[in-house]
PDB file of C-alpha atoms in Angstrom:
ATOM      1  CA  UNK X   1       8.105 -12.653  -5.126  1.00  0.00           C
ATOM      2  CA  UNK X   2       5.024 -11.838  -3.106  1.00  0.00           C
ATOM      3  CA  UNK X   3       2.938 -14.725  -4.401  1.00  0.00           C
ATOM      4  CA  UNK X   4       0.201 -12.305  -5.466  1.00  0.00           C
ATOM      5  CA  UNK X   5      -0.732 -12.004  -9.132  1.00  0.00           C
ATOM      6  CA  UNK X   6      -3.158  -9.637 -10.830  1.00  0.00           C
ATOM      7  CA  UNK X   7      -4.771  -9.453 -14.237  1.00  0.00           C
ATOM      8  CA  UNK X   8      -4.910  -7.693 -16.539  1.00  0.00           C
ATOM      9  CA  UNK X   9      -1.834  -5.497 -16.221  1.00  0.00           C
ATOM     10  CA  UNK X  10      -3.376  -2.634 -18.163  1.00  0.00           C
ATOM     11  CA  UNK X  11      -6.924  -1.805 -19.179  1.00  0.00           C
ATOM     12  CA  UNK X  12      -8.625   1.008 -21.072  1.00  0.00           C
ATOM     13  CA  UNK X  13     -12.351   1.609 -20.630  1.00  0.00           C
ATOM     14  CA  UNK X  14     -14.765   4.385 -21.443  1.00  0.00           C
ATOM     15  CA  UNK X  15     -16.900   6.310 -18.993  1.00  0.00           C
ATOM     16  CA  UNK X  16     -20.031   4.431 -17.924  1.00  0.00           C
ATOM     17  CA  UNK X  17     -18.626   0.982 -18.628  1.00  0.00           C
ATOM     18  CA  UNK X  18     -18.065  -1.766 -16.083  1.00  0.00           C
ATOM     19  CA  UNK X  19     -14.756  -3.458 -15.288  1.00  0.00           C
ATOM     20  CA  UNK X  20     -13.632  -6.570 -13.406  1.00  0.00           C
ATOM     21  CA  UNK X  21     -10.103  -6.859 -12.059  1.00  0.00           C
ATOM     22  CA  UNK X  22      -8.702 -10.140 -10.771  1.00  0.00           C
ATOM     23  CA  UNK X  23      -6.239 -11.155  -8.109  1.00  0.00           C
ATOM     24  CA  UNK X  24      -4.816 -14.487  -7.080  1.00  0.00           C
ATOM     25  CA  UNK X  25      -2.835 -15.234  -3.942  1.00  0.00           C
ATOM     26  CA  UNK X  26      -1.155 -18.239  -2.442  1.00  0.00           C
ATOM     27  CA  UNK X  27      -2.900 -21.004  -0.587  1.00  0.00           C
ATOM     28  CA  UNK X  28      -3.546 -20.094   3.025  1.00  0.00           C
ATOM     29  CA  UNK X  29      -3.670 -16.344   2.445  1.00  0.00           C
ATOM     30  CA  UNK X  30      -7.169 -15.905   3.805  1.00  0.00           C
ATOM     31  CA  UNK X  31      -7.264 -12.124   3.720  1.00  0.00           C
ATOM     32  CA  UNK X  32      -7.215 -10.023   0.576  1.00  0.00           C
ATOM     33  CA  UNK X  33      -7.410  -6.249   0.409  1.00  0.00           C
ATOM     34  CA  UNK X  34      -7.912  -3.929  -2.539  1.00  0.00           C
ATOM     35  CA  UNK X  35      -6.454  -0.438  -2.833  1.00  0.00           C
ATOM     36  CA  UNK X  36      -6.740   2.365  -5.374  1.00  0.00           C
ATOM     37  CA  UNK X  37      -3.672   4.470  -6.070  1.00  0.00           C
ATOM     38  CA  UNK X  38      -4.170   7.629  -8.081  1.00  0.00           C
ATOM     39  CA  UNK X  39      -1.134   9.147  -9.763  1.00  0.00           C
ATOM     40  CA  UNK X  40       1.163  10.845  -7.278  1.00  0.00           C
ATOM     41  CA  UNK X  41      -0.793   9.683  -4.224  1.00  0.00           C
ATOM     42  CA  UNK X  42      -0.591   6.884  -1.698  1.00  0.00           C
ATOM     43  CA  UNK X  43      -2.855   3.846  -1.979  1.00  0.00           C
ATOM     44  CA  UNK X  44      -6.403   4.245  -0.642  1.00  0.00           C
ATOM     45  CA  UNK X  45      -8.141   1.280   0.986  1.00  0.00           C
ATOM     46  CA  UNK X  46     -11.216   0.111  -0.924  1.00  0.00           C
ATOM     47  CA  UNK X  47     -12.257  -3.034   0.960  1.00  0.00           C
ATOM     48  CA  UNK X  48     -11.032  -6.284   2.432  1.00  0.00           C
ATOM     49  CA  UNK X  49     -12.253  -9.867   2.308  1.00  0.00           C
ATOM     50  CA  UNK X  50     -11.600 -12.590   4.836  1.00  0.00           C
ATOM     51  CA  UNK X  51     -12.724 -16.115   4.088  1.00  0.00           C
ATOM     52  CA  UNK X  52     -15.058 -14.881   1.356  1.00  0.00           C
ATOM     53  CA  UNK X  53     -16.810 -12.279   3.519  1.00  0.00           C
ATOM     54  CA  UNK X  54     -16.313  -8.507   3.314  1.00  0.00           C
ATOM     55  CA  UNK X  55     -14.349  -7.535   6.406  1.00  0.00           C
ATOM     56  CA  UNK X  56     -14.009  -3.785   6.133  1.00  0.00           C
ATOM     57  CA  UNK X  57     -14.615  -1.052   3.620  1.00  0.00           C
ATOM     58  CA  UNK X  58     -13.074   2.313   2.934  1.00  0.00           C
ATOM     59  CA  UNK X  59     -14.739   5.468   1.705  1.00  0.00           C
ATOM     60  CA  UNK X  60     -15.729   4.192  -1.727  1.00  0.00           C
ATOM     61  CA  UNK X  61     -19.234   4.174  -3.255  1.00  0.00           C
ATOM     62  CA  UNK X  62     -21.279   0.972  -3.682  1.00  0.00           C
ATOM     63  CA  UNK X  63     -20.417   0.793  -7.382  1.00  0.00           C
ATOM     64  CA  UNK X  64     -17.119  -0.650  -6.134  1.00  0.00           C
ATOM     65  CA  UNK X  65     -17.810  -4.251  -5.165  1.00  0.00           C
ATOM     66  CA  UNK X  66     -15.825  -7.390  -4.700  1.00  0.00           C
ATOM     67  CA  UNK X  67     -15.767 -11.121  -4.275  1.00  0.00           C
ATOM     68  CA  UNK X  68     -13.361 -13.618  -2.786  1.00  0.00           C
ATOM     69  CA  UNK X  69     -13.416 -17.259  -3.846  1.00  0.00           C
ATOM     70  CA  UNK X  70     -12.435 -20.453  -2.001  1.00  0.00           C
ATOM     71  CA  UNK X  71      -9.383 -20.864  -4.246  1.00  0.00           C
ATOM     72  CA  UNK X  72      -7.824 -17.634  -2.816  1.00  0.00           C
ATOM     73  CA  UNK X  73      -8.687 -15.600  -5.886  1.00  0.00           C
ATOM     74  CA  UNK X  74     -10.552 -12.332  -5.688  1.00  0.00           C
ATOM     75  CA  UNK X  75     -12.320  -9.838  -7.938  1.00  0.00           C
ATOM     76  CA  UNK X  76     -12.862  -6.102  -7.838  1.00  0.00           C
ATOM     77  CA  UNK X  77     -15.817  -4.885  -9.864  1.00  0.00           C
ATOM     78  CA  UNK X  78     -16.433  -1.253 -10.695  1.00  0.00           C
ATOM     79  CA  UNK X  79     -19.698  -0.198 -12.330  1.00  0.00           C
ATOM     80  CA  UNK X  80     -20.521   3.043 -14.108  1.00  0.00           C
ATOM     81  CA  UNK X  81     -16.882   4.014 -14.537  1.00  0.00           C
ATOM     82  CA  UNK X  82     -15.950   7.651 -14.049  1.00  0.00           C
ATOM     83  CA  UNK X  83     -12.869   9.491 -15.278  1.00  0.00           C
ATOM     84  CA  UNK X  84     -11.578   9.737 -11.684  1.00  0.00           C
ATOM     85  CA  UNK X  85     -11.513   5.946 -11.467  1.00  0.00           C
ATOM     86  CA  UNK X  86      -8.359   6.026 -13.571  1.00  0.00           C
ATOM     87  CA  UNK X  87      -5.703   4.674 -11.219  1.00  0.00           C
ATOM     88  CA  UNK X  88      -3.473   1.756 -10.296  1.00  0.00           C
ATOM     89  CA  UNK X  89      -5.541  -0.912  -8.533  1.00  0.00           C
ATOM     90  CA  UNK X  90      -3.599  -2.988  -6.068  1.00  0.00           C
ATOM     91  CA  UNK X  91      -4.460  -6.275  -4.462  1.00  0.00           C
ATOM     92  CA  UNK X  92      -2.697  -7.271  -1.251  1.00  0.00           C
ATOM     93  CA  UNK X  93      -2.811 -10.500   0.681  1.00  0.00           C
ATOM     94  CA  UNK X  94      -1.729 -11.349   4.192  1.00  0.00           C
ATOM     95  CA  UNK X  95       0.922 -13.938   4.791  1.00  0.00           C
ATOM     96  CA  UNK X  96       0.366 -13.461   8.511  1.00  0.00           C
ATOM     97  CA  UNK X  97      -1.813 -11.402  10.797  1.00  0.00           C
ATOM     98  CA  UNK X  98       0.159  -8.220  10.276  1.00  0.00           C
ATOM     99  CA  UNK X  99       1.922  -7.881   6.964  1.00  0.00           C
ATOM    100  CA  UNK X 100       0.329  -7.240   3.589  1.00  0.00           C
ATOM    101  CA  UNK X 101       2.127  -7.939   0.344  1.00  0.00           C
ATOM    102  CA  UNK X 102       1.037  -6.336  -2.885  1.00  0.00           C
ATOM    103  CA  UNK X 103       0.548  -7.767  -6.333  1.00  0.00           C
ATOM    104  CA  UNK X 104       1.902  -5.952  -9.403  1.00  0.00           C
ATOM    105  CA  UNK X 105      -1.326  -3.985  -9.865  1.00  0.00           C
ATOM    106  CA  UNK X 106      -3.696  -3.255 -12.725  1.00  0.00           C
ATOM    107  CA  UNK X 107      -3.463   0.148 -14.355  1.00  0.00           C
ATOM    108  CA  UNK X 108      -6.926   1.328 -15.411  1.00  0.00           C
ATOM    109  CA  UNK X 109      -7.472   4.248 -17.735  1.00  0.00           C
ATOM    110  CA  UNK X 110     -11.002   5.586 -18.152  1.00  0.00           C
ATOM    111  CA  UNK X 111     -11.591   7.756 -21.210  1.00  0.00           C
TER     112      UNK X 111
ATOM    113  CA  UNK G  13      -5.364  17.228   8.507  1.00  0.00           C
ATOM    114  CA  UNK G  14      -4.425  14.043   6.695  1.00  0.00           C
ATOM    115  CA  UNK G  15      -4.273  10.882   8.765  1.00  0.00           C
ATOM    116  CA  UNK G  16      -0.723  10.082   7.638  1.00  0.00           C
ATOM    117  CA  UNK G  17       1.531  12.862   6.427  1.00  0.00           C
ATOM    118  CA  UNK G  18       4.804  12.710   4.571  1.00  0.00           C
ATOM    119  CA  UNK G  19       6.860  15.364   2.861  1.00  0.00           C
ATOM    120  CA  UNK G  20       6.425  14.683  -0.845  1.00  0.00           C
ATOM    121  CA  UNK G  21      10.025  15.634  -1.611  1.00  0.00           C
ATOM    122  CA  UNK G  22      12.013  15.068  -3.645  1.00  0.00           C
ATOM    123  CA  UNK G  23      14.642  14.368  -1.017  1.00  0.00           C
ATOM    124  CA  UNK G  24      18.019  14.361  -2.703  1.00  0.00           C
ATOM    125  CA  UNK G  25      21.046  12.750  -1.051  1.00  0.00           C
ATOM    126  CA  UNK G  26      24.477  11.851  -2.393  1.00  0.00           C
ATOM    127  CA  UNK G  27      25.483   8.231  -2.787  1.00  0.00           C
ATOM    128  CA  UNK G  28      26.799   6.813   0.473  1.00  0.00           C
ATOM    129  CA  UNK G  29      24.947   9.292   2.678  1.00  0.00           C
ATOM    130  CA  UNK G  30      22.174   8.602   5.178  1.00  0.00           C
ATOM    131  CA  UNK G  31      18.658   9.302   3.916  1.00  0.00           C
ATOM    132  CA  UNK G  32      16.101  10.220   6.573  1.00  0.00           C
ATOM    133  CA  UNK G  33      12.425   9.855   5.735  1.00  0.00           C
ATOM    134  CA  UNK G  34       9.752  11.068   8.116  1.00  0.00           C
ATOM    135  CA  UNK G  35       6.090  10.376   8.699  1.00  0.00           C
ATOM    136  CA  UNK G  36       3.531  11.660  11.202  1.00  0.00           C
ATOM    137  CA  UNK G  37       0.125  10.172  11.934  1.00  0.00           C
ATOM    138  CA  UNK G  38      -2.964  11.484  13.657  1.00  0.00           C
ATOM    139  CA  UNK G  39      -4.738   8.343  14.924  1.00  0.00           C
ATOM    140  CA  UNK G  40      -3.487   7.499  18.424  1.00  0.00           C
ATOM    141  CA  UNK G  41      -5.136   4.082  18.019  1.00  0.00           C
ATOM    142  CA  UNK G  42      -2.503   3.136  15.421  1.00  0.00           C
ATOM    143  CA  UNK G  43      -0.554   0.098  16.545  1.00  0.00           C
ATOM    144  CA  UNK G  44       1.517  -1.061  13.581  1.00  0.00           C
ATOM    145  CA  UNK G  45       3.675   0.978  11.260  1.00  0.00           C
ATOM    146  CA  UNK G  46       5.011   0.003   7.870  1.00  0.00           C
ATOM    147  CA  UNK G  47       7.422   1.324   5.294  1.00  0.00           C
ATOM    148  CA  UNK G  48       6.961   0.391   1.665  1.00  0.00           C
ATOM    149  CA  UNK G  49       9.180   1.266  -1.288  1.00  0.00           C
ATOM    150  CA  UNK G  50       7.624   1.923  -4.669  1.00  0.00           C
ATOM    151  CA  UNK G  51       9.615   2.235  -7.867  1.00  0.00           C
ATOM    152  CA  UNK G  52       8.072   4.219 -10.678  1.00  0.00           C
ATOM    153  CA  UNK G  53       5.414   2.177 -12.445  1.00  0.00           C
ATOM    154  CA  UNK G  54       5.625  -0.685  -9.941  1.00  0.00           C
ATOM    155  CA  UNK G  55       3.628  -1.761  -6.912  1.00  0.00           C
ATOM    156  CA  UNK G  56       4.704  -1.089  -3.304  1.00  0.00           C
ATOM    157  CA  UNK G  57       7.081  -3.575  -1.728  1.00  0.00           C
ATOM    158  CA  UNK G  58       7.355  -3.991   2.030  1.00  0.00           C
ATOM    159  CA  UNK G  59      10.669  -2.871   3.516  1.00  0.00           C
ATOM    160  CA  UNK G  60       9.974  -3.264   7.201  1.00  0.00           C
ATOM    161  CA  UNK G  61       7.480  -2.765   9.994  1.00  0.00           C
ATOM    162  CA  UNK G  62       7.649  -1.675  13.598  1.00  0.00           C
ATOM    163  CA  UNK G  63       5.274  -1.992  16.553  1.00  0.00           C
ATOM    164  CA  UNK G  64       7.196  -0.790  19.593  1.00  0.00           C
ATOM    165  CA  UNK G  65       8.722   2.539  20.474  1.00  0.00           C
ATOM    166  CA  UNK G  66      12.392   2.783  19.626  1.00  0.00           C
ATOM    167  CA  UNK G  67      14.532   1.578  16.767  1.00  0.00           C
ATOM    168  CA  UNK G  68      14.372  -1.522  14.612  1.00  0.00           C
ATOM    169  CA  UNK G  69      17.227  -2.314  12.264  1.00  0.00           C
ATOM    170  CA  UNK G  70      17.232  -4.493   9.158  1.00  0.00           C
ATOM    171  CA  UNK G  71      20.378  -4.304   7.076  1.00  0.00           C
ATOM    172  CA  UNK G  72      20.862  -0.746   5.850  1.00  0.00           C
ATOM    173  CA  UNK G  73      17.392   0.249   7.042  1.00  0.00           C
ATOM    174  CA  UNK G  74      16.379   1.482  10.489  1.00  0.00           C
ATOM    175  CA  UNK G  75      12.797   2.278  11.431  1.00  0.00           C
ATOM    176  CA  UNK G  76      12.201   4.562  14.387  1.00  0.00           C
ATOM    177  CA  UNK G  77       8.906   4.928  16.224  1.00  0.00           C
ATOM    178  CA  UNK G  78       7.816   7.492  18.799  1.00  0.00           C
ATOM    179  CA  UNK G  79       4.158   6.927  19.684  1.00  0.00           C
ATOM    180  CA  UNK G  80       4.032   9.872  22.093  1.00  0.00           C
ATOM    181  CA  UNK G  81       4.999  12.213  19.277  1.00  0.00           C
ATOM    182  CA  UNK G  82       3.066  10.157  16.681  1.00  0.00           C
ATOM    183  CA  UNK G  83       6.149  10.014  14.530  1.00  0.00           C
ATOM    184  CA  UNK G  84       7.752   7.295  12.447  1.00  0.00           C
ATOM    185  CA  UNK G  85      10.947   7.553  10.477  1.00  0.00           C
ATOM    186  CA  UNK G  86      13.048   5.444   8.157  1.00  0.00           C
ATOM    187  CA  UNK G  87      16.802   5.811   7.910  1.00  0.00           C
ATOM    188  CA  UNK G  88      18.660   4.390   4.943  1.00  0.00           C
ATOM    189  CA  UNK G  89      22.396   4.093   5.525  1.00  0.00           C
ATOM    190  CA  UNK G  90      24.951   4.042   2.692  1.00  0.00           C
ATOM    191  CA  UNK G  91      22.298   5.176   0.216  1.00  0.00           C
ATOM    192  CA  UNK G  92      22.641   3.772  -3.284  1.00  0.00           C
ATOM    193  CA  UNK G  93      21.238   5.047  -6.587  1.00  0.00           C
ATOM    194  CA  UNK G  94      19.059   1.905  -6.598  1.00  0.00           C
ATOM    195  CA  UNK G  95      17.346   3.260  -3.464  1.00  0.00           C
ATOM    196  CA  UNK G  96      15.852   6.055  -5.583  1.00  0.00           C
ATOM    197  CA  UNK G  97      12.115   5.481  -5.291  1.00  0.00           C
ATOM    198  CA  UNK G  98       9.021   6.714  -3.486  1.00  0.00           C
ATOM    199  CA  UNK G  99       8.802   5.611   0.131  1.00  0.00           C
ATOM    200  CA  UNK G 100       5.336   5.101   1.556  1.00  0.00           C
ATOM    201  CA  UNK G 101       4.532   5.165   5.253  1.00  0.00           C
ATOM    202  CA  UNK G 102       1.458   3.188   6.348  1.00  0.00           C
ATOM    203  CA  UNK G 103      -0.246   2.703   9.696  1.00  0.00           C
ATOM    204  CA  UNK G 104      -2.740   0.157  10.978  1.00  0.00           C
ATOM    205  CA  UNK G 105      -5.071   0.090  13.941  1.00  0.00           C
ATOM    206  CA  UNK G 106      -5.085  -2.979  16.114  1.00  0.00           C
ATOM    207  CA  UNK G 107      -8.526  -3.988  14.926  1.00  0.00           C
ATOM    208  CA  UNK G 108      -8.883  -4.847  11.293  1.00  0.00           C
ATOM    209  CA  UNK G 109      -6.312  -4.957   8.582  1.00  0.00           C
ATOM    210  CA  UNK G 110      -6.795  -1.674   6.774  1.00  0.00           C
ATOM    211  CA  UNK G 111      -3.594   0.172   5.976  1.00  0.00           C
ATOM    212  CA  UNK G 112      -3.728   3.971   5.867  1.00  0.00           C
ATOM    213  CA  UNK G 113      -0.985   5.360   3.673  1.00  0.00           C
ATOM    214  CA  UNK G 114       0.709   8.682   3.456  1.00  0.00           C
ATOM    215  CA  UNK G 115       1.295  10.290   0.096  1.00  0.00           C
ATOM    216  CA  UNK G 116       4.887   9.108  -0.066  1.00  0.00           C
ATOM    217  CA  UNK G 117       8.293  10.781  -0.179  1.00  0.00           C
ATOM    218  CA  UNK G 118      10.294  10.651  -3.364  1.00  0.00           C
ATOM    219  CA  UNK G 119      13.966   9.897  -2.684  1.00  0.00           C
ATOM    220  CA  UNK G 120      16.697  10.595  -5.200  1.00  0.00           C
ATOM    221  CA  UNK G 121      20.190   9.240  -4.554  1.00  0.00           C
ATOM    222  CA  UNK G 122      22.751  10.918  -6.785  1.00  0.00           C
ATOM    223  CA  UNK G 123      25.961   9.107  -7.788  1.00  0.00           C
TER     224      UNK G 123
END
């Protein structure tokens, strides 16, 4: 068990809609990162939050945004969904300075 | 050139054999190197990480790092059918916590 949970497990949306994905990690895991994994590819870094502040961002447009809350939960919001946003979205938290452990992921399908 | 490159496979080995998975990276600023295993439909799970040149062993797994050649490998001894999965190589710079992943190598262990 990684101590990281995500909801929902699956989601279907239509193009142009907005979606919010949620992640919860254990107490003390101050850093949370979000990744997008398209089918057949490795995960791509979206952004990271440390103590509720964005702490790094990958090559994703501003319609991808996030929040981290004091209770170690986090959200990924995606506006104006596009077909290419269909992917597995992974949340990872740090137990220590180096290692990231992933939650089970949310599979998003955009029609 | 991709930042982290892996042969997509599939790599097929018989049960009991040694599986050798390879990864090259382009960023000489990379300091930490990780191997994750991902079963179909699941999220990546951390197998092991390595920071220093040389070998690091953990059970049936051995990670090898050669920073001069920008090369990381994972050896799996006594391969089992349950090892059949996609293996993801990831690297991290010293600053920040962003993981850069390769596309993964699919391993098939045949009974």
